[in-house]
Amino acid sequence: MNRRELLKALAMCGAGAGLSTISAQLLAAPATQNRLLLVFLRGGYDASHLLVPTSSSFYYESRPNIAIAKPSQDAQSALELNADWGLHPALKDTIYPLFKAGEAAFIPFAGIDDLSRSHFETQDSIEMGQDLNGSRNFQSGFLNRLMGQLNAGSAMSFTDQLPIIMRGDAKVANTALRTINKSNMDEKQSKIIAQMYNNTALEKQVSDGFTVRGEVVRDMQMEMQNNDGNRNAITTKGFELEARRIAKMMREKYALGFIDVGGWDTHVNQGAATGALASKFEELGRGLAAYKAEMGLMWKNTTVVVISEFGRTFRENGKAGTDHGHGSVYWVLGGGIKGGRVLGEQQKLQASTLFQNRDYPVLNEYRAVLGGIFSSVYGLNASQLEQVFPRVKPRDLGLI
């Protein structure tokens, strides 16, 4: 195998197992028992479908075809959270029980001041977590900077490639659990590559990478063997299965994790209580509930934060969908949070209060909100938070 073939093989392996970014710290036990998983919904999900402003008559005027009905005995109506807000009915069996148990909370009017309404530009801006008016460093994401403040902690990005949010000085691994069973590299090839790096600066990184990859593959093989009659095929697809796998790894090894879930761009026929978006909520809810179940006793030390790059237009468009918007709704789940509440600065939703007469305004800036959560979860002081979100004052919403 020549150098070109070797680099190609490593790159392909890295796409599945994050080998190129595995660090010597990867297998170290985290100093904290607390766990935080950040879930990024890529595509700008419709927050008004998730957290329904049931007290706003303007909402029902603005969405004649896709509004979620006010809470009632009808199974397709919103689930009452308080006098002003309801939850999408697709989450009745998953997230709603968590909210009632005080293990889920929502933060409306949350987001970033970026006004591009571009998926990629806004995602990049959020993942960097830097001042929009300053210089932009695409090699410095805020979760990596957070990782740098966790003494001896370890982090994992459950993605094909290392995203901007996890890039930086701290060594962070990435592994896509959905595709690792399709690895193109067998054990013999792995040994050859590992031997080639003996007595080099990368020896430890390569060795750790193959160790983690082997652990994941063995877990998946055991999982498939337990699926009677499925001939080693995974029985279900989607986020629920991946969430269970993520939970197994987070429970045992990682203080900080990241996963992104795509497909939330709904310009056409997004549906209402049922339909395309409702199905996605239902699948996401099942995955998050499965994540809780798989965390077991560790759930009491676990926090899950769900964000998106922006919300969508308050009014439905001419194709029974919604377009790129601004403010969004963040979710916070966990066994130790003070949930069961809709938190943060809020305002009445009417035509005069929309941002640019079309969107949710951003009243709860994401870095301030996340900084407050990070401070509570990991016990970070002001100096440490300054390293994560420079020149941003964290906002404590009393969640944890």
Coordinates of N, CA and C in Angstrom, one line a residue, residues 299-376:
W299 N -29.3 9.1 33.5 CA -30.2 10.2 33.0 C -30.3 11.4 34.0
K300 N -30.2 11.1 35.3 CA -30.3 12.2 36.2 C -29.1 13.1 36.1
N301 N -28.0 12.7 35.5 CA -26.9 13.6 35.2 C -26.8 14.1 33.8
T302 N -27.9 13.9 33.0 CA -27.9 14.1 31.6 C -28.7 15.3 31.2
T303 N -28.1 16.1 30.3 CA -28.9 17.3 29.7 C -28.8 17.1 28.2
V304 N -29.9 17.3 27.5 CA -30.0 17.3 26.1 C -30.5 18.6 25.6
V305 N -29.8 19.3 24.7 CA -30.3 20.5 24.2 C -30.5 20.4 22.7
V306 N -31.7 20.8 22.2 CA -32.0 20.7 20.8 C -32.2 22.1 20.2
I307 N -31.4 22.3 19.2 CA -31.4 23.7 18.5 C -31.5 23.5 17.0
S308 N -31.7 24.7 16.3 CA -31.8 24.7 14.9 C -31.2 26.0 14.4
E309 N -30.9 26.2 13.1 CA -30.2 27.4 12.7 C -31.2 28.6 12.7
F310 N -32.4 28.4 12.5 CA -33.4 29.4 12.6 C -34.8 28.8 12.6
G311 N -35.8 29.7 12.9 CA -37.2 29.2 12.8 C -37.7 29.4 11.4
R312 N -39.0 29.5 11.2 CA -39.6 29.7 9.9 C -40.6 30.8 9.9
T313 N -41.1 31.2 8.8 CA -42.0 32.3 8.7 C -43.3 32.0 9.5
F314 N -43.8 33.0 10.2 CA -45.0 32.8 11.0 C -46.2 32.4 10.2
R315 N -46.3 33.1 9.0 CA -47.4 32.9 8.1 C -47.1 31.7 7.2
E316 N -48.1 30.9 6.9 CA -47.8 29.8 5.9 C -47.7 30.4 4.5
N317 N -47.0 29.8 3.6 CA -46.9 30.3 2.3 C -48.0 29.7 1.4
G318 N -47.9 30.0 0.1 CA -48.9 29.6 -0.9 C -48.9 28.1 -1.2
K319 N -47.9 27.4 -0.6 CA -47.8 25.9 -0.9 C -48.0 25.1 0.4
A320 N -48.7 25.7 1.3 CA -49.0 25.0 2.6 C -47.7 24.6 3.3
G321 N -46.7 25.4 3.2 CA -45.5 25.2 3.9 C -45.1 26.5 4.5
T322 N -43.8 26.6 5.0 CA -43.3 27.8 5.6 C -41.9 28.0 5.1
D323 N -41.4 29.3 5.1 CA -40.1 29.6 4.5 C -39.1 30.0 5.6
H324 N -37.9 30.3 5.2 CA -36.9 30.5 6.1 C -37.2 31.7 7.0
G325 N -37.0 31.5 8.3 CA -37.4 32.6 9.3 C -36.2 33.1 10.1
H326 N -36.5 33.4 11.4 CA -35.5 34.0 12.2 C -35.5 33.2 13.6
G327 N -36.2 33.7 14.6 CA -36.2 33.1 15.9 C -36.8 31.7 15.9
S328 N -36.3 30.9 16.8 CA -36.7 29.5 16.9 C -37.1 29.1 18.3
V329 N -37.3 27.9 18.6 CA -37.6 27.4 19.9 C -36.5 26.3 20.2
Y330 N -35.8 26.4 21.4 CA -34.9 25.4 21.8 C -35.5 24.5 22.8
W331 N -35.1 23.3 22.8 CA -35.6 22.3 23.8 C -34.5 22.0 24.8
V332 N -34.8 21.7 26.0 CA -33.9 21.3 27.0 C -34.5 20.1 27.7
L333 N -33.9 19.0 27.7 CA -34.4 17.8 28.4 C -33.3 17.3 29.4
G334 N -33.8 16.6 30.4 CA -32.8 16.0 31.3 C -33.4 15.6 32.6
G335 N -32.8 14.6 33.2 CA -33.3 14.1 34.5 C -33.1 15.0 35.7
G336 N -32.1 16.0 35.5 CA -31.9 16.8 36.6 C -32.3 18.3 36.4
I337 N -33.0 18.6 35.3 CA -33.4 19.9 35.1 C -34.7 20.3 35.8
K338 N -34.9 21.6 35.9 CA -36.2 22.1 36.5 C -37.1 22.5 35.4
G339 N -37.7 21.4 34.7 CA -38.4 21.6 33.5 C -39.9 21.8 33.8
G340 N -40.7 21.4 32.8 CA -42.2 21.6 32.9 C -42.5 23.1 32.7
R341 N -41.7 23.8 32.1 CA -41.9 25.2 31.9 C -41.5 25.7 30.5
V342 N -42.1 26.8 30.1 CA -41.7 27.5 28.9 C -40.9 28.8 29.4
L343 N -39.6 28.9 29.1 CA -38.8 29.8 29.7 C -38.2 30.9 28.8
G344 N -37.6 31.9 29.4 CA -36.9 33.0 28.7 C -37.9 34.1 28.4
E345 N -37.3 35.2 27.8 CA -38.1 36.4 27.5 C -39.1 36.0 26.4
Q346 N -40.3 36.5 26.5 CA -41.3 36.2 25.6 C -42.2 37.4 25.3
Q347 N -42.9 37.3 24.2 CA -43.9 38.4 24.0 C -45.1 37.9 23.2
K348 N -46.1 38.7 23.3 CA -47.4 38.3 22.6 C -47.2 38.2 21.1
L349 N -47.7 37.2 20.5 CA -47.5 37.0 19.0 C -48.7 37.7 18.3
Q350 N -48.4 38.7 17.6 CA -49.4 39.4 16.8 C -48.6 40.1 15.6
A351 N -49.3 40.6 14.7 CA -48.6 41.2 13.5 C -47.6 42.2 13.9
S352 N -47.9 43.1 14.8 CA -47.0 44.2 15.2 C -45.7 43.7 15.9
T353 N -45.7 42.5 16.4 CA -44.5 42.0 17.2 C -43.7 41.1 16.4
L354 N -44.1 40.8 15.2 CA -43.2 39.9 14.3 C -41.9 40.6 13.9
F355 N -40.9 39.9 13.8 CA -39.6 40.5 13.3 C -39.7 40.7 11.8
Q356 N -39.5 41.9 11.3 CA -39.6 42.2 9.9 C -41.0 41.8 9.3
N357 N -42.0 41.8 10.1 CA -43.4 41.4 9.7 C -43.5 40.0 9.2
R358 N -42.5 39.1 9.7 CA -42.6 37.7 9.1 C -42.2 36.6 10.1
D359 N -41.3 36.9 11.1 CA -40.7 35.9 11.9 C -40.8 36.1 13.4
Y360 N -40.5 35.1 14.1 CA -40.2 35.2 15.5 C -39.0 36.1 15.7
P361 N -39.1 37.1 16.6 CA -37.8 37.9 16.9 C -36.9 37.0 17.8
V362 N -35.7 37.3 17.8 CA -34.7 36.6 18.8 C -34.6 37.5 20.0
L363 N -35.2 37.0 21.1 CA -35.2 37.7 22.4 C -34.2 37.0 23.4
N364 N -33.9 35.7 23.0 CA -33.0 34.9 23.9 C -31.8 34.5 23.0
E365 N -30.8 35.3 23.1 CA -29.6 35.1 22.2 C -28.9 33.7 22.6
Y366 N -28.6 32.9 21.6 CA -28.2 31.5 21.8 C -27.0 31.4 22.7
R367 N -26.0 32.2 22.5 CA -24.8 32.0 23.3 C -25.0 32.3 24.7
A368 N -25.8 33.3 25.0 CA -26.1 33.7 26.4 C -26.9 32.5 27.1
V369 N -27.9 32.0 26.3 CA -28.7 30.9 26.9 C -27.8 29.6 27.1
L370 N -27.0 29.2 26.0 CA -26.2 28.0 26.2 C -25.1 28.2 27.2
G371 N -24.5 29.4 27.3 CA -23.5 29.7 28.3 C -24.1 29.5 29.7
G372 N -25.3 29.9 29.9 CA -25.9 29.7 31.2 C -26.1 28.2 31.5
I373 N -26.5 27.4 30.5 CA -26.7 26.0 30.6 C -25.4 25.3 30.9
F374 N -24.3 25.7 30.1 CA -23.0 25.0 30.3 C -22.5 25.3 31.7
S375 N -22.7 26.6 32.2 CA -22.2 26.9 33.5 C -22.9 26.0 34.6
S376 N -24.2 25.8 34.4 CA -24.9 25.0 35.4 C -24.5 23.5 35.3

